[in-house]
Tab-separated table of C-alpha atoms in Angstrom:
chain	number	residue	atom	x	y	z
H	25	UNK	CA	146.181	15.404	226.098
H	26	UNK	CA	145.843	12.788	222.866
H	27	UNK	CA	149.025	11.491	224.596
H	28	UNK	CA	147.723	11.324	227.744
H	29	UNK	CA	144.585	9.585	226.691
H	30	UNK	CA	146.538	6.979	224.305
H	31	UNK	CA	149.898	6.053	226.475
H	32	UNK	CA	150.098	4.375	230.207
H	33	UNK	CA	151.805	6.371	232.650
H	34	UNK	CA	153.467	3.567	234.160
H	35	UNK	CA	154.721	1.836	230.993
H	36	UNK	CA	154.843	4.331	228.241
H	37	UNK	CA	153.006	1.715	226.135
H	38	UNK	CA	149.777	2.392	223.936
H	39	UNK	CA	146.349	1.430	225.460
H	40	UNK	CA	144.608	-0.698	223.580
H	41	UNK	CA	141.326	1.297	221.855
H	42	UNK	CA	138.367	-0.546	223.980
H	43	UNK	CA	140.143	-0.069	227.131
H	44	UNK	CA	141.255	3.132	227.398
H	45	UNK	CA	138.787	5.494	229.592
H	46	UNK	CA	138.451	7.670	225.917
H	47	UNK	CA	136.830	3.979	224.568
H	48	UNK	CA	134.918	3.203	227.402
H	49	UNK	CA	131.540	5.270	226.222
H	50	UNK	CA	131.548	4.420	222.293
H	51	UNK	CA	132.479	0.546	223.733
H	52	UNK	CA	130.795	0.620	227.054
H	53	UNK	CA	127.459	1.785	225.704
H	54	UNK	CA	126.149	-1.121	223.650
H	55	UNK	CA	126.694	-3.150	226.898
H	56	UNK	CA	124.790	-0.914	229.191
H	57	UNK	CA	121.938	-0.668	226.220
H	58	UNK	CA	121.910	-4.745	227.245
H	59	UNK	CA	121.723	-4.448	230.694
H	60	UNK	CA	118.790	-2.323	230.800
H	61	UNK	CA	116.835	-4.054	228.583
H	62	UNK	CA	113.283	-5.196	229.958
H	63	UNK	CA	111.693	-8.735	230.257
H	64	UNK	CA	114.949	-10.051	230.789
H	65	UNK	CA	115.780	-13.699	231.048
H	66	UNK	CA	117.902	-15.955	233.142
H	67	UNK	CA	120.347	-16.366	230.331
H	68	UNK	CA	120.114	-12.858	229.265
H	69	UNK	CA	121.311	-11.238	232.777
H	70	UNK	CA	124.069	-13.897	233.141
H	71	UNK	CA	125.029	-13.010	229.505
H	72	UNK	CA	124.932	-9.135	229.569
H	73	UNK	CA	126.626	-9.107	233.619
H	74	UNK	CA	129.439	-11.440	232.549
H	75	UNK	CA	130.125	-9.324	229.186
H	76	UNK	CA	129.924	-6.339	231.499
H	77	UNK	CA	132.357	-7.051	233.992
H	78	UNK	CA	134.926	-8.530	231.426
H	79	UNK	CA	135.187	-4.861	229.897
H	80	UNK	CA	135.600	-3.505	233.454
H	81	UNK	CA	137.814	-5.848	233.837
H	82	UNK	CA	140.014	-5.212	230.815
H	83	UNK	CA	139.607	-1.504	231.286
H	84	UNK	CA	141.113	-2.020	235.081
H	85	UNK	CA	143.829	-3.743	233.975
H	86	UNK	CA	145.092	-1.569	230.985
H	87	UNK	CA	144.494	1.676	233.670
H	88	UNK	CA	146.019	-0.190	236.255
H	89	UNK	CA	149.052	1.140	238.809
H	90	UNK	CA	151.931	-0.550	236.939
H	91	UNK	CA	154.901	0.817	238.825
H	92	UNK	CA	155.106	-2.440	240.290
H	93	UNK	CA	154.879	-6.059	238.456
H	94	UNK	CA	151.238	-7.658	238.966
H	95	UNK	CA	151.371	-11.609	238.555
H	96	UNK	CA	148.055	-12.731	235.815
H	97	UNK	CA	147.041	-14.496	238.702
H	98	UNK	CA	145.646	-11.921	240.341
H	99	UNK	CA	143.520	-10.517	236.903
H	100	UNK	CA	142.362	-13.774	237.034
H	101	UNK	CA	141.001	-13.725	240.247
H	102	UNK	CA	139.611	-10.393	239.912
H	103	UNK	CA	137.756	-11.060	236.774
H	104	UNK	CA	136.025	-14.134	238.226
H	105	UNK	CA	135.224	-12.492	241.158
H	106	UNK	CA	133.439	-9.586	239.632
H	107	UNK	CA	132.275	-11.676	237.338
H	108	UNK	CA	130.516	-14.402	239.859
H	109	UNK	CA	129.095	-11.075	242.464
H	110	UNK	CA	127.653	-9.344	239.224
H	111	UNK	CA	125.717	-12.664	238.079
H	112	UNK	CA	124.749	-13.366	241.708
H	113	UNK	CA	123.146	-10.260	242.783
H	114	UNK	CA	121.626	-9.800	239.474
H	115	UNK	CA	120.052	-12.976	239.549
H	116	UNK	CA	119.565	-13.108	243.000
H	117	UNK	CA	117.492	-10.003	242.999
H	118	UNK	CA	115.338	-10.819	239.914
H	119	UNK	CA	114.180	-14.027	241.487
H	120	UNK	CA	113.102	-12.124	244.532
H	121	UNK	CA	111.266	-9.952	242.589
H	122	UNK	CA	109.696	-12.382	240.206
H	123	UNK	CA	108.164	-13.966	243.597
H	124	UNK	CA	107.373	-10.981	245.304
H	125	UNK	CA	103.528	-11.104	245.260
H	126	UNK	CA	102.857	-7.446	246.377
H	127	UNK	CA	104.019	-5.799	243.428
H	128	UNK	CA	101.886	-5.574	239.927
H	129	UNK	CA	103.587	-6.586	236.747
H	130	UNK	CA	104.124	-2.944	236.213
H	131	UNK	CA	105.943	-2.241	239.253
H	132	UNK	CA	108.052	-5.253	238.855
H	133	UNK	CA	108.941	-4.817	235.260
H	134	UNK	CA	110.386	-0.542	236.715
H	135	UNK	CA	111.925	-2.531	239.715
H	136	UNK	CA	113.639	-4.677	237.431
H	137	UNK	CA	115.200	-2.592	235.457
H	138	UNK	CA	117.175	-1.172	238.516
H	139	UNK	CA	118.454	-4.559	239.409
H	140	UNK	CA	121.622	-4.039	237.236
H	141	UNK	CA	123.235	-0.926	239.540
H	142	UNK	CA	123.418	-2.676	242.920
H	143	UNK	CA	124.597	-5.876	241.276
H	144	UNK	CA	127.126	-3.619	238.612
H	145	UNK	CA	128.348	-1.556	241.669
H	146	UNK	CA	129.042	-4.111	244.145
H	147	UNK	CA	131.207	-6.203	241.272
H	148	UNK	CA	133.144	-2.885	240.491
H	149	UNK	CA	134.135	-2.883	243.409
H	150	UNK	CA	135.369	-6.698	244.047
H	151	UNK	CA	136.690	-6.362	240.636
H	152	UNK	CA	138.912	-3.241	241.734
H	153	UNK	CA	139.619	-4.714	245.083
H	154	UNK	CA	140.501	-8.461	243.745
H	155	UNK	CA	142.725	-6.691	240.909
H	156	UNK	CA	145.102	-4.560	242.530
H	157	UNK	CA	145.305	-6.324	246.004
H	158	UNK	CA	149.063	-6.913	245.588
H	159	UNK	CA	149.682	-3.283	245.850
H	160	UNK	CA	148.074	-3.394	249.265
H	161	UNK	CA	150.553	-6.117	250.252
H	162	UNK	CA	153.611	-4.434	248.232
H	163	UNK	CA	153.055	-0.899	248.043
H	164	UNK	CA	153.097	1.370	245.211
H	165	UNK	CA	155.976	4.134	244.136
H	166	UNK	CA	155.618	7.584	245.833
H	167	UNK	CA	157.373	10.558	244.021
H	168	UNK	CA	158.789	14.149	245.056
H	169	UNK	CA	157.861	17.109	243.692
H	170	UNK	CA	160.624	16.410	240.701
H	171	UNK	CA	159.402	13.297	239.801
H	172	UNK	CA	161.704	11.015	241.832
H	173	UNK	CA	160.680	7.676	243.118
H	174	UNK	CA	161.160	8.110	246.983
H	175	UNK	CA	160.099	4.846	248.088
H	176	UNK	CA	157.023	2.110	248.094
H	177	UNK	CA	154.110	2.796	250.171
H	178	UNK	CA	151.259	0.954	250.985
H	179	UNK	CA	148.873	3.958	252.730
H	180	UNK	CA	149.475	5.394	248.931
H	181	UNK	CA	148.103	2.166	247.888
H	182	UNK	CA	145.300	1.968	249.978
H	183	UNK	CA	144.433	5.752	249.145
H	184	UNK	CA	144.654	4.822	245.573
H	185	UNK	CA	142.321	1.767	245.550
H	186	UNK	CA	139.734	3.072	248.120
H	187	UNK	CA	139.796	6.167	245.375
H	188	UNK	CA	139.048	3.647	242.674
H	189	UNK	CA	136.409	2.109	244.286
H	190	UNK	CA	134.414	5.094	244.941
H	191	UNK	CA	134.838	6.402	241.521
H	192	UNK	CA	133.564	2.568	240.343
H	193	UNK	CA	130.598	3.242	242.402
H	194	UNK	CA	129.712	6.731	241.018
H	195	UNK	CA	130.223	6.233	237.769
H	196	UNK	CA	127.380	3.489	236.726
H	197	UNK	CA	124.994	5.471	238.751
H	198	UNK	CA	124.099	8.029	236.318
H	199	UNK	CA	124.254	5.358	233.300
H	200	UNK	CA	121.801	2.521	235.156
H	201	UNK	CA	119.448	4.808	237.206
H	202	UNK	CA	118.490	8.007	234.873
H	203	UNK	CA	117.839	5.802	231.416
H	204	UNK	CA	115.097	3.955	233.566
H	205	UNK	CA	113.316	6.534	235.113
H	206	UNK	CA	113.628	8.211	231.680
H	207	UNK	CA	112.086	5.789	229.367
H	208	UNK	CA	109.179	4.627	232.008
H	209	UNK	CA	108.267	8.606	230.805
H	210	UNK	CA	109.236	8.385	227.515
H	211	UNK	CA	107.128	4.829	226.664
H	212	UNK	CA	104.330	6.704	228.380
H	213	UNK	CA	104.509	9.421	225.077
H	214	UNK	CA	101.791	9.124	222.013
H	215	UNK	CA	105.102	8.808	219.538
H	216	UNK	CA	106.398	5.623	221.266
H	217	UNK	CA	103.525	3.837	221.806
H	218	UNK	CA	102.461	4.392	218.474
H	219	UNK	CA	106.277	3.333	217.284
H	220	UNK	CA	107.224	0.518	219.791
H	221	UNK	CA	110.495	-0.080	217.333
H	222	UNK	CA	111.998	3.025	218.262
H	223	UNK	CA	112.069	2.296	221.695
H	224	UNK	CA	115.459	0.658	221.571
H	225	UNK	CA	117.222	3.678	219.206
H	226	UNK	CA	115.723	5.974	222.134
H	227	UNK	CA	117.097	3.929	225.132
H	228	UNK	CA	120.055	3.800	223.587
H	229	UNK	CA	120.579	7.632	222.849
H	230	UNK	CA	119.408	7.753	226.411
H	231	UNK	CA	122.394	5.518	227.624
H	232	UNK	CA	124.631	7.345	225.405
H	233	UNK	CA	123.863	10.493	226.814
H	234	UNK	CA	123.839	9.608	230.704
H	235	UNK	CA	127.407	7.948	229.523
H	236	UNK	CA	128.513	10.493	228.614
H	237	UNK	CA	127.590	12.951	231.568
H	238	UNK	CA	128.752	9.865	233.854
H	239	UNK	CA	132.358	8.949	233.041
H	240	UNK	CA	133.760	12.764	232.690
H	241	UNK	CA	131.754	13.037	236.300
H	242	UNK	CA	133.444	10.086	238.135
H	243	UNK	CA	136.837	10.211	236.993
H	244	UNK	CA	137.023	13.983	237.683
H	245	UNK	CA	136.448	13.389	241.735
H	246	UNK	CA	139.765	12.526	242.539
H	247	UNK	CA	143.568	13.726	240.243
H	248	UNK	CA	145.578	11.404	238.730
H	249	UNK	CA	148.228	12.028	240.511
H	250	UNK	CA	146.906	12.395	244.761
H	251	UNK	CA	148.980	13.422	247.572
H	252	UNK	CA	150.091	12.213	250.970
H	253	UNK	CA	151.468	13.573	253.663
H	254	UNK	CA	154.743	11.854	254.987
């Protein structure tokens, strides 16, 4: 298992520590602590989106299918692409919201704080999608039961991604939705109005712990290793 969470499958070479899916909580969480944070600014979205989706990035590309050779090209174009969606819908959304007139600056300060899943969500997926569209075009390796490479196949390829994607989807749902419904109740409590500094500790125990319940959650919907029928 240490193995197994340390060394590519593809390569047989170690995973750097931030991007392997063991680093993504300690690494991930200080980021999602960011996202959440209230009152945000223009520059503050842009900042915490674009530092976002280059982890997701990096974390794609070290997990990546590497039985076939992926030009940089295409990490490049995957990055900026998740990258641009993220900061777009994030700060497409808070503008709408900052002129919607209907809602009181209570509402709008708990609607705000859920702009970061659509926009996170949506640039998973472009940033999967963008990544690893050469194995749509190429294929990837299909084995036998012993282990033998049988051939290239791009259904395998579009199982694999569309499996990705999903699992992209699920997985910042926990993490961005339950730490603001939580902590609209929690800065409702005697102890935290009293002790507005402990607010960020809390939020980020919060995000820790829906982290934590999230990751194990997503990546467990689908094996490793998936079959298809020939």
């Amino acid at each position: 298992k240490l193995l197994q969470a340390i060394i590519h499958p593809d390569t047989n070479e170690t995973i750097f520590m931030p991007f392997r899916m063991s680093g993504y909580i300690p690494f991930g969480t200080p980021i999602v602590v960011g996202l959440l944070l209230p009152n945000q600014t223009l520059a503050s979205t842009v900042f915490w989106q674009w530092l976002n989706q280059s982890h997701n990035a990096c974390v794609n590309y070290a997990n990546r299918n590497a039985t076939k050779p992926s030009p940089t090209s295409k990490f490049i174009q995957g990055y900026l692409g998740a990258v641009i969606s993220a900061v777009s819908i994030a700060v497409g959304l808070n503008v709408l919201i900052q002129r919607a007139n209907k809602f009181t600056p209570s509402t709008r300060l708990l609607i705000q704080r859920f702009v970061p899943f659509p926009a996170v969500a949506s640039a998973n997926i472009c940033n999967v999608v963008l990544m690893r569209h050469t194995e749509l075009e190429e294929g990837i390796d299909v084995l036998d039961n012993n282990g033998n490479i049988v051939g290239s196949s791009r259904i395998a390829a579009k199982h694999a991604l569309l499996e990705t994607a999903l699992t992209r989807v699920v997985l910042p749902m926990p993490i961005l939705v339950l730490p603001p419904i939580i902590m609209s109740v929690l800065e409702k409590t005697s102890l935290l109005r009293s002790r507005p500094r402990m607010i960020l500790p809390v939020q980020s125990l919060v995000c820790l712990a829906a982290f934590g319940l999230a990751l194990p959650l997503a990546i467990s919907l689908f094996p490793q290793m998936s079959e298809v029928s020939t």
